[in-house]
Structures are given as C-alpha cells and as structure tokens.
PDB file of C-alpha atoms in Angstrom:
ATOM      1  CA  MET A   2      12.532  -0.583  -0.455  1.00 79.00           C
ATOM      2  CA  GLN A   3      13.618   1.040  -3.707  1.00 85.00           C
ATOM      3  CA  ALA A   4      11.861  -1.669  -5.712  1.00 89.00           C
ATOM      4  CA  ASN A   5       8.768  -1.222  -3.529  1.00 91.00           C
ATOM      5  CA  ARG A   6       8.721   2.523  -4.189  1.00 90.00           C
ATOM      6  CA  LYS A   7       8.938   1.930  -7.922  1.00 92.00           C
ATOM      7  CA  PHE A   8       6.114  -0.600  -7.658  1.00 95.00           C
ATOM      8  CA  LEU A   9       3.956   2.067  -5.997  1.00 95.00           C
ATOM      9  CA  ALA A  10       4.537   4.410  -8.928  1.00 95.00           C
ATOM     10  CA  ARG A  11       3.762   1.756 -11.546  1.00 97.00           C
ATOM     11  CA  ALA A  12       0.636   0.606  -9.708  1.00 98.00           C
ATOM     12  CA  VAL A  13      -0.693   4.158  -9.348  1.00 98.00           C
ATOM     13  CA  ARG A  14      -0.011   4.875 -13.032  1.00 98.00           C
ATOM     14  CA  TYR A  15      -1.887   1.694 -13.946  1.00 98.00           C
ATOM     15  CA  LEU A  16      -4.804   2.658 -11.715  1.00 98.00           C
ATOM     16  CA  THR A  17      -5.116   6.214 -12.993  1.00 98.00           C
ATOM     17  CA  GLY A  18      -4.494   5.219 -16.609  1.00 97.00           C
ATOM     18  CA  GLU A  19      -5.899   1.807 -17.519  1.00 97.00           C
ATOM     19  CA  ALA A  20      -8.296   1.457 -14.592  1.00 98.00           C
ATOM     20  CA  GLY A  21      -9.542   5.067 -14.510  1.00 98.00           C
ATOM     21  CA  ILE A  22      -9.268   5.383 -10.716  1.00 98.00           C
ATOM     22  CA  ARG A  23      -9.388   8.905  -9.290  1.00 98.00           C
ATOM     23  CA  GLN A  24      -9.512   8.173  -5.540  1.00 98.00           C
ATOM     24  CA  PHE A  25      -6.829   6.658  -3.315  1.00 98.00           C
ATOM     25  CA  LEU A  26      -6.799   5.613   0.336  1.00 98.00           C
ATOM     26  CA  ASP A  27      -3.143   5.128   1.310  1.00 96.00           C
ATOM     27  CA  ILE A  28      -2.738   3.528   4.758  1.00 96.00           C
ATOM     28  CA  GLY A  29       0.643   3.467   6.501  1.00 90.00           C
ATOM     29  CA  THR A  30       2.114   6.146   4.311  1.00 82.00           C
ATOM     30  CA  GLY A  31       5.024   7.057   6.634  1.00 77.00           C
ATOM     31  CA  ILE A  32       7.077  10.237   6.383  1.00 73.00           C
ATOM     32  CA  PRO A  33       6.799  11.843   2.923  1.00 70.00           C
ATOM     33  CA  ALA A  34       9.387  10.832   0.350  1.00 70.00           C
ATOM     34  CA  ALA A  35       9.787  11.336  -3.379  1.00 70.00           C
ATOM     35  CA  ASP A  36       6.853  10.323  -5.570  1.00 83.00           C
ATOM     36  CA  ASN A  37       4.158   9.897  -2.945  1.00 90.00           C
ATOM     37  CA  THR A  38       0.838   8.483  -4.100  1.00 94.00           C
ATOM     38  CA  HIS A  39      -0.750  11.900  -4.652  1.00 93.00           C
ATOM     39  CA  GLN A  40       2.203  13.167  -6.669  1.00 93.00           C
ATOM     40  CA  VAL A  41       2.153  10.188  -9.033  1.00 96.00           C
ATOM     41  CA  ALA A  42      -1.643  10.131  -9.308  1.00 97.00           C
ATOM     42  CA  GLN A  43      -2.059  13.849  -9.893  1.00 97.00           C
ATOM     43  CA  ARG A  44       0.667  13.932 -12.536  1.00 96.00           C
ATOM     44  CA  GLU A  45      -1.418  11.417 -14.471  1.00 96.00           C
ATOM     45  CA  ALA A  46      -4.846  12.733 -13.441  1.00 97.00           C
ATOM     46  CA  PRO A  47      -4.830  16.171 -11.759  1.00 97.00           C
ATOM     47  CA  ASP A  48      -8.354  15.674 -10.369  1.00 97.00           C
ATOM     48  CA  SER A  49      -7.301  12.683  -8.245  1.00 98.00           C
ATOM     49  CA  ARG A  50      -8.279  12.718  -4.562  1.00 98.00           C
ATOM     50  CA  ILE A  51      -5.988  11.095  -1.993  1.00 96.00           C
ATOM     51  CA  VAL A  52      -6.351  10.370   1.710  1.00 96.00           C
ATOM     52  CA  TYR A  53      -3.283   9.319   3.686  1.00 94.00           C
ATOM     53  CA  VAL A  54      -3.541   7.409   6.966  1.00 94.00           C
ATOM     54  CA  ASP A  55      -0.880   6.779   9.601  1.00 91.00           C
ATOM     55  CA  ASN A  56      -0.813   6.293  13.368  1.00 88.00           C
ATOM     56  CA  ASP A  57       2.640   7.803  13.918  1.00 84.00           C
ATOM     57  CA  PRO A  58       2.512  11.305  15.480  1.00 79.00           C
ATOM     58  CA  ILE A  59       5.816  12.125  13.771  1.00 81.00           C
ATOM     59  CA  VAL A  60       4.125  11.676  10.412  1.00 79.00           C
ATOM     60  CA  LEU A  61       1.477  14.162  11.522  1.00 75.00           C
ATOM     61  CA  LEU A  62       4.214  16.763  11.935  1.00 76.00           C
ATOM     62  CA  HIS A  63       5.089  16.268   8.267  1.00 76.00           C
ATOM     63  CA  ALA A  64       1.481  16.117   7.055  1.00 73.00           C
ATOM     64  CA  GLN A  65       1.576  19.525   5.401  1.00 70.00           C
ATOM     65  CA  ALA A  66       4.122  18.125   2.959  1.00 69.00           C
ATOM     66  CA  LEU A  67       1.516  15.559   1.946  1.00 70.00           C
ATOM     67  CA  LEU A  68      -1.331  17.994   1.513  1.00 75.00           C
ATOM     68  CA  LYS A  69      -0.053  19.978  -1.475  1.00 85.00           C
ATOM     69  CA  SER A  70      -2.705  18.959  -3.917  1.00 90.00           C
ATOM     70  CA  THR A  71      -3.405  20.178  -7.415  1.00 91.00           C
ATOM     71  CA  ARG A  72      -6.199  22.731  -7.713  1.00 93.00           C
ATOM     72  CA  ASP A  73      -8.529  20.188  -9.321  1.00 96.00           C
ATOM     73  CA  GLY A  74      -7.792  17.375  -6.859  1.00 96.00           C
ATOM     74  CA  ALA A  75      -7.608  16.998  -3.082  1.00 96.00           C
ATOM     75  CA  CYS A  76      -5.378  15.601  -0.342  1.00 93.00           C
ATOM     76  CA  ASP A  77      -6.178  14.838   3.269  1.00 93.00           C
ATOM     77  CA  TYR A  78      -4.412  13.156   6.180  1.00 92.00           C
ATOM     78  CA  ILE A  79      -5.978  11.068   8.947  1.00 91.00           C
ATOM     79  CA  GLN A  80      -4.182  10.030  12.099  1.00 92.00           C
ATOM     80  CA  ALA A  81      -5.691   6.588  12.656  1.00 94.00           C
ATOM     81  CA  ASP A  82      -4.717   2.965  13.175  1.00 94.00           C
ATOM     82  CA  LEU A  83      -5.105   0.043  10.791  1.00 95.00           C
ATOM     83  CA  HIS A  84      -6.687  -1.871  13.668  1.00 96.00           C
ATOM     84  CA  ASP A  85      -9.736   0.432  13.393  1.00 97.00           C
ATOM     85  CA  PRO A  86     -11.083   0.147   9.816  1.00 97.00           C
ATOM     86  CA  ASP A  87     -14.356   1.862  10.693  1.00 97.00           C
ATOM     87  CA  ALA A  88     -12.580   5.007  11.895  1.00 97.00           C
ATOM     88  CA  ILE A  89     -10.418   5.047   8.764  1.00 98.00           C
ATOM     89  CA  LEU A  90     -13.387   4.749   6.418  1.00 98.00           C
ATOM     90  CA  ALA A  91     -15.355   7.388   8.327  1.00 98.00           C
ATOM     91  CA  GLY A  92     -12.457   9.829   8.264  1.00 97.00           C
ATOM     92  CA  ALA A  93     -11.719   9.195   4.581  1.00 98.00           C
ATOM     93  CA  ALA A  94     -15.339   9.964   3.702  1.00 98.00           C
ATOM     94  CA  ARG A  95     -14.575  13.648   4.359  1.00 96.00           C
ATOM     95  CA  THR A  96     -12.567  13.677   1.137  1.00 97.00           C
ATOM     96  CA  LEU A  97     -13.454  10.559  -0.850  1.00 98.00           C
ATOM     97  CA  ASP A  98     -16.782   9.706  -2.460  1.00 98.00           C
ATOM     98  CA  PHE A  99     -17.486   6.093  -1.525  1.00 98.00           C
ATOM     99  CA  GLY A 100     -20.106   5.941  -4.243  1.00 97.00           C
ATOM    100  CA  GLN A 101     -17.184   5.846  -6.708  1.00 98.00           C
ATOM    101  CA  PRO A 102     -14.266   3.356  -6.921  1.00 98.00           C
ATOM    102  CA  VAL A 103     -11.330   3.799  -4.550  1.00 98.00           C
ATOM    103  CA  ALA A 104      -7.850   2.291  -4.634  1.00 98.00           C
ATOM    104  CA  LEU A 105      -6.850   1.003  -1.193  1.00 98.00           C
ATOM    105  CA  MET A 106      -3.052   1.117  -0.831  1.00 98.00           C
ATOM    106  CA  LEU A 107      -1.395  -1.072   1.826  1.00 98.00           C
ATOM    107  CA  LEU A 108       2.293  -0.996   0.977  1.00 96.00           C
ATOM    108  CA  ALA A 109       4.819  -2.478   3.402  1.00 94.00           C
ATOM    109  CA  ILE A 110       2.467  -2.084   6.379  1.00 95.00           C
ATOM    110  CA  LEU A 111       0.699  -5.405   6.973  1.00 97.00           C
ATOM    111  CA  GLN A 112       3.850  -7.020   8.382  1.00 95.00           C
ATOM    112  CA  PHE A 113       3.220  -5.016  11.550  1.00 93.00           C
ATOM    113  CA  ILE A 114      -0.084  -6.828  12.158  1.00 95.00           C
ATOM    114  CA  PRO A 115       0.646 -10.294  13.633  1.00 94.00           C
ATOM    115  CA  ASP A 116      -1.518 -13.241  12.665  1.00 95.00           C
ATOM    116  CA  GLU A 117      -3.251 -13.308  16.053  1.00 95.00           C
ATOM    117  CA  GLN A 118      -4.643  -9.815  15.307  1.00 96.00           C
ATOM    118  CA  ASP A 119      -6.308 -11.085  12.115  1.00 97.00           C
ATOM    119  CA  PRO A 120      -4.709  -8.912   9.415  1.00 97.00           C
ATOM    120  CA  VAL A 121      -6.740 -10.655   6.694  1.00 98.00           C
ATOM    121  CA  GLY A 122      -9.933  -9.752   8.549  1.00 98.00           C
ATOM    122  CA  LEU A 123      -8.856  -6.117   8.915  1.00 98.00           C
ATOM    123  CA  VAL A 124      -8.178  -5.850   5.190  1.00 98.00           C
ATOM    124  CA  SER A 125     -11.507  -7.531   4.404  1.00 98.00           C
ATOM    125  CA  ARG A 126     -13.349  -4.981   6.545  1.00 98.00           C
ATOM    126  CA  LEU A 127     -11.698  -2.122   4.657  1.00 98.00           C
ATOM    127  CA  VAL A 128     -12.451  -3.667   1.270  1.00 98.00           C
ATOM    128  CA  ALA A 129     -16.062  -4.286   2.334  1.00 98.00           C
ATOM    129  CA  GLY A 130     -16.454  -0.535   2.781  1.00 98.00           C
ATOM    130  CA  LEU A 131     -15.408   0.174  -0.824  1.00 98.00           C
ATOM    131  CA  PRO A 132     -17.779   0.130  -3.812  1.00 98.00           C
ATOM    132  CA  PRO A 133     -17.524  -2.331  -6.721  1.00 98.00           C
ATOM    133  CA  GLY A 134     -14.789  -1.395  -9.165  1.00 98.00           C
ATOM    134  CA  SER A 135     -12.404  -0.482  -6.345  1.00 98.00           C
ATOM    135  CA  TYR A 136      -8.876  -1.894  -6.124  1.00 98.00           C
ATOM    136  CA  LEU A 137      -6.624  -3.320  -3.427  1.00 98.00           C
ATOM    137  CA  VAL A 138      -2.857  -2.783  -3.736  1.00 98.00           C
ATOM    138  CA  ILE A 139      -0.524  -4.631  -1.366  1.00 98.00           C
ATOM    139  CA  SER A 140       3.190  -5.137  -0.955  1.00 97.00           C
ATOM    140  CA  HIS A 141       4.446  -7.360   1.833  1.00 96.00           C
ATOM    141  CA  PRO A 142       7.963  -8.243   3.058  1.00 94.00           C
ATOM    142  CA  THR A 143       8.932 -11.887   2.741  1.00 93.00           C
ATOM    143  CA  ASP A 144      11.819 -14.222   3.443  1.00 89.00           C
ATOM    144  CA  ASP A 145      11.056 -16.288   0.345  1.00 88.00           C
ATOM    145  CA  PHE A 146      13.929 -14.736  -1.617  1.00 86.00           C
ATOM    146  CA  ASN A 147      16.427 -14.892   1.255  1.00 79.00           C
ATOM    147  CA  PRO A 148      18.874 -17.829   1.249  1.00 64.00           C
ATOM    148  CA  ASN A 149      19.291 -17.408   5.031  1.00 65.00           C
ATOM    149  CA  ARG A 150      15.602 -17.555   5.823  1.00 62.00           C
ATOM    150  CA  GLY A 151      14.634 -16.410   9.290  1.00 58.00           C
ATOM    151  CA  GLU A 152      17.901 -14.729  10.230  1.00 60.00           C
ATOM    152  CA  SER A 153      17.216 -11.192   8.974  1.00 63.00           C
ATOM    153  CA  ILE A 154      13.792 -10.867  10.599  1.00 62.00           C
ATOM    154  CA  LYS A 155      15.110 -12.357  13.831  1.00 57.00           C
ATOM    155  CA  ARG A 156      17.838  -9.703  13.990  1.00 63.00           C
ATOM    156  CA  TYR A 157      15.347  -6.976  13.056  1.00 58.00           C
ATOM    157  CA  ASN A 158      12.841  -7.931  15.743  1.00 56.00           C
ATOM    158  CA  GLU A 159      15.592  -8.024  18.364  1.00 54.00           C
ATOM    159  CA  ARG A 160      16.234  -4.332  17.743  1.00 62.00           C
ATOM    160  CA  VAL A 161      12.771  -2.779  17.417  1.00 59.00           C
ATOM    161  CA  ALA A 162       9.648  -2.364  19.504  1.00 61.00           C
ATOM    162  CA  ASP A 163       7.197  -2.907  16.631  1.00 69.00           C
ATOM    163  CA  GLN A 164       7.708  -6.547  15.714  1.00 75.00           C
ATOM    164  CA  ALA A 165       7.332  -7.571  12.072  1.00 85.00           C
ATOM    165  CA  THR A 166       5.885 -10.746  10.580  1.00 91.00           C
ATOM    166  CA  LEU A 167       7.180 -11.881   7.208  1.00 93.00           C
ATOM    167  CA  ARG A 168       4.726 -13.790   5.004  1.00 94.00           C
ATOM    168  CA  ASP A 169       5.268 -16.137   2.110  1.00 94.00           C
ATOM    169  CA  GLU A 170       3.551 -16.043  -1.276  1.00 96.00           C
ATOM    170  CA  ALA A 171       0.496 -17.931  -0.020  1.00 97.00           C
ATOM    171  CA  GLY A 172       0.267 -15.717   3.061  1.00 97.00           C
ATOM    172  CA  THR A 173       0.310 -12.588   0.902  1.00 97.00           C
ATOM    173  CA  THR A 174      -2.171 -14.004  -1.607  1.00 98.00           C
ATOM    174  CA  ARG A 175      -4.720 -14.585   1.168  1.00 98.00           C
ATOM    175  CA  PHE A 176      -5.251 -10.832   1.457  1.00 98.00           C
ATOM    176  CA  PHE A 177      -6.769 -10.834  -2.040  1.00 98.00           C
ATOM    177  CA  ALA A 178      -9.395 -13.501  -1.334  1.00 97.00           C
ATOM    178  CA  GLY A 179     -12.635 -12.797  -3.202  1.00 97.00           C
ATOM    179  CA  LEU A 180     -11.029 -10.215  -5.500  1.00 98.00           C
ATOM    180  CA  ASP A 181      -9.892 -10.434  -9.128  1.00 98.00           C
ATOM    181  CA  LEU A 182      -6.112 -10.265  -9.333  1.00 98.00           C
ATOM    182  CA  VAL A 183      -4.719  -8.088 -12.094  1.00 98.00           C
ATOM    183  CA  GLU A 184      -2.042  -9.751 -14.238  1.00 98.00           C
ATOM    184  CA  PRO A 185       0.629 -10.849 -13.433  1.00 97.00           C
ATOM    185  CA  GLY A 186      -0.929 -11.718 -10.052  1.00 98.00           C
ATOM    186  CA  VAL A 187       1.114 -11.943  -6.853  1.00 98.00           C
ATOM    187  CA  VAL A 188       4.770 -11.516  -7.811  1.00 97.00           C
ATOM    188  CA  ALA A 189       7.995 -10.018  -6.512  1.00 96.00           C
ATOM    189  CA  VAL A 190       7.740  -6.209  -6.459  1.00 95.00           C
ATOM    190  CA  ALA A 191      10.322  -5.845  -9.227  1.00 93.00           C
ATOM    191  CA  LYS A 192       8.322  -8.209 -11.458  1.00 94.00           C
ATOM    192  CA  TRP A 193       4.968  -6.382 -11.393  1.00 96.00           C
ATOM    193  CA  ARG A 194       4.674  -4.844 -14.860  1.00 96.00           C
ATOM    194  CA  PRO A 195       8.298  -3.611 -14.956  1.00 93.00           C
ATOM    195  CA  ASP A 196       9.019  -0.871 -17.472  1.00 87.00           C
ATOM    196  CA  SER A 197      12.633  -1.873 -18.050  1.00 83.00           C
ATOM    197  CA  GLU A 198      14.812  -4.981 -17.982  1.00 79.00           C
ATOM    198  CA  HIS A 199      16.997  -3.318 -15.365  1.00 76.00           C
ATOM    199  CA  LEU A 200      14.021  -2.837 -13.081  1.00 73.00           C
ATOM    200  CA  ALA A 201      12.816  -6.399 -13.579  1.00 74.00           C
ATOM    201  CA  SER A 202      16.215  -7.695 -12.474  1.00 75.00           C
ATOM    202  CA  MET A 203      16.312  -5.729  -9.220  1.00 76.00           C
ATOM    203  CA  PRO A 204      16.523  -7.885  -6.074  1.00 75.00           C
ATOM    204  CA  SER A 205      13.230  -8.249  -4.234  1.00 81.00           C
ATOM    205  CA  SER A 206      12.323  -8.824  -0.629  1.00 90.00           C
ATOM    206  CA  MET A 207       8.573  -8.306  -1.027  1.00 95.00           C
ATOM    207  CA  TRP A 208       5.563  -9.865  -2.689  1.00 97.00           C
ATOM    208  CA  CYS A 209       2.984  -7.573  -4.236  1.00 98.00           C
ATOM    209  CA  GLY A 210      -0.287  -7.589  -6.103  1.00 98.00           C
ATOM    210  CA  VAL A 211      -3.165  -5.488  -7.394  1.00 98.00           C
ATOM    211  CA  ALA A 212      -6.741  -6.784  -7.398  1.00 98.00           C
ATOM    212  CA  ARG A 213     -10.173  -5.472  -8.358  1.00 98.00           C
ATOM    213  CA  LYS A 214     -13.376  -5.724  -6.365  1.00 98.00           C
ATOM    214  CA  GLY A 215     -16.161  -6.954  -8.651  1.00 95.00           C
TER     215      GLY A 215
END
C-alpha cells in the first residue's frame, strides 16, 4: 500500500506537469490520508479541480477533510458506486468541465468488482464519458509477485464481506484497451517512473499503468 500511495503521487505529478491535466476524478478514494490526489495536484497546479467518489458512508463523514481546496481550484465529493458510471459522471459534472481533459483515477478499487459484474465494461463506460486527451490511471492488486499464489487472497476473503479478485498482468492490461499506454506501460507500482533506486526496489503487490485517450 505504501508503494501504491507513492505511485499515486508520481502519477499525479506527471499528469499535472508533463500532461497538463487540471481535472481529476478519483473513484474509491477511501478515508483521507496523507497526500491525497487534490493535495498533490494543487501543490503542482493550484487551479486543479478534483472530484472524489466513494460509496462508503464512513468516508462521507470525513469528506470535509477532502474538500479543503486552494482558492484557485476546487474539490467536491460524491457518494456513489462504481457500478453506476452514469451517476458518477453526472455528479462530477457539477465541478468538472467535461469539455476539457480529465484524469480518471481508479487506484486499488477494481479488485472489488468481480469478473461477472464486468469491471472492464464499467471502466469503458467511464472512459467513454471523458473527452479526448483524458487519462486513465489504475493500480490493481495481484498475486503475480507472491511465491505462495492464492493463499493470501483466500485468507483475506475468508475474513471480509467485500470479496476481492486479484488479477494478473494481462487482466490489468485489459482495462486500458483502446487507450495509449504511457511509458513504461503496465508495471509493478514501484517500477512506474520511480524517482529513486530505493523506491524502485520496494516490494510490490500491485500492477499499475497510466494511459491516454486519443
């Protein structure tokens, strides 16, 4: 999770800096922690606009911590479910201008959508609602780096109500179908444009990628 959080920061810095993105739609944000998307984005570009989405009522109780925007930018929070892309896009339109590029952030959330609920289709519907020049950012838990494959997720699912589905490299790459992957493509979270050798050597349990909609 630490490597995933650092990936978020590097991806947002890339998007605000090299890609010139000023709008972010962050789905499955969870309870606020250090260096949320809006904090990283607005440090780099104070006029950035961010919409957070989560379906957990506990997160709603903490929403005010998310909404401390810079004067030039904006923050909003929507209580909605990833299973309803239309509601998410409609709610985000209160704050985001869908005539301009948007970065769609789906970090460590898609594992909670089982294959039978068509997670690739849900992501495609969200991306379809974004204009050309937008970006998709994903991180996804995997067992590919685990020598005891299958054991950790089995134990996890025995203890929680919300079951998780781990996906391999190919399963994660499918979410980017039709988009242009940014170098270095789909890689372990610690390997996506690391800014230090120490970071690059961190253990990973997730695949990640950033891709542009043409």
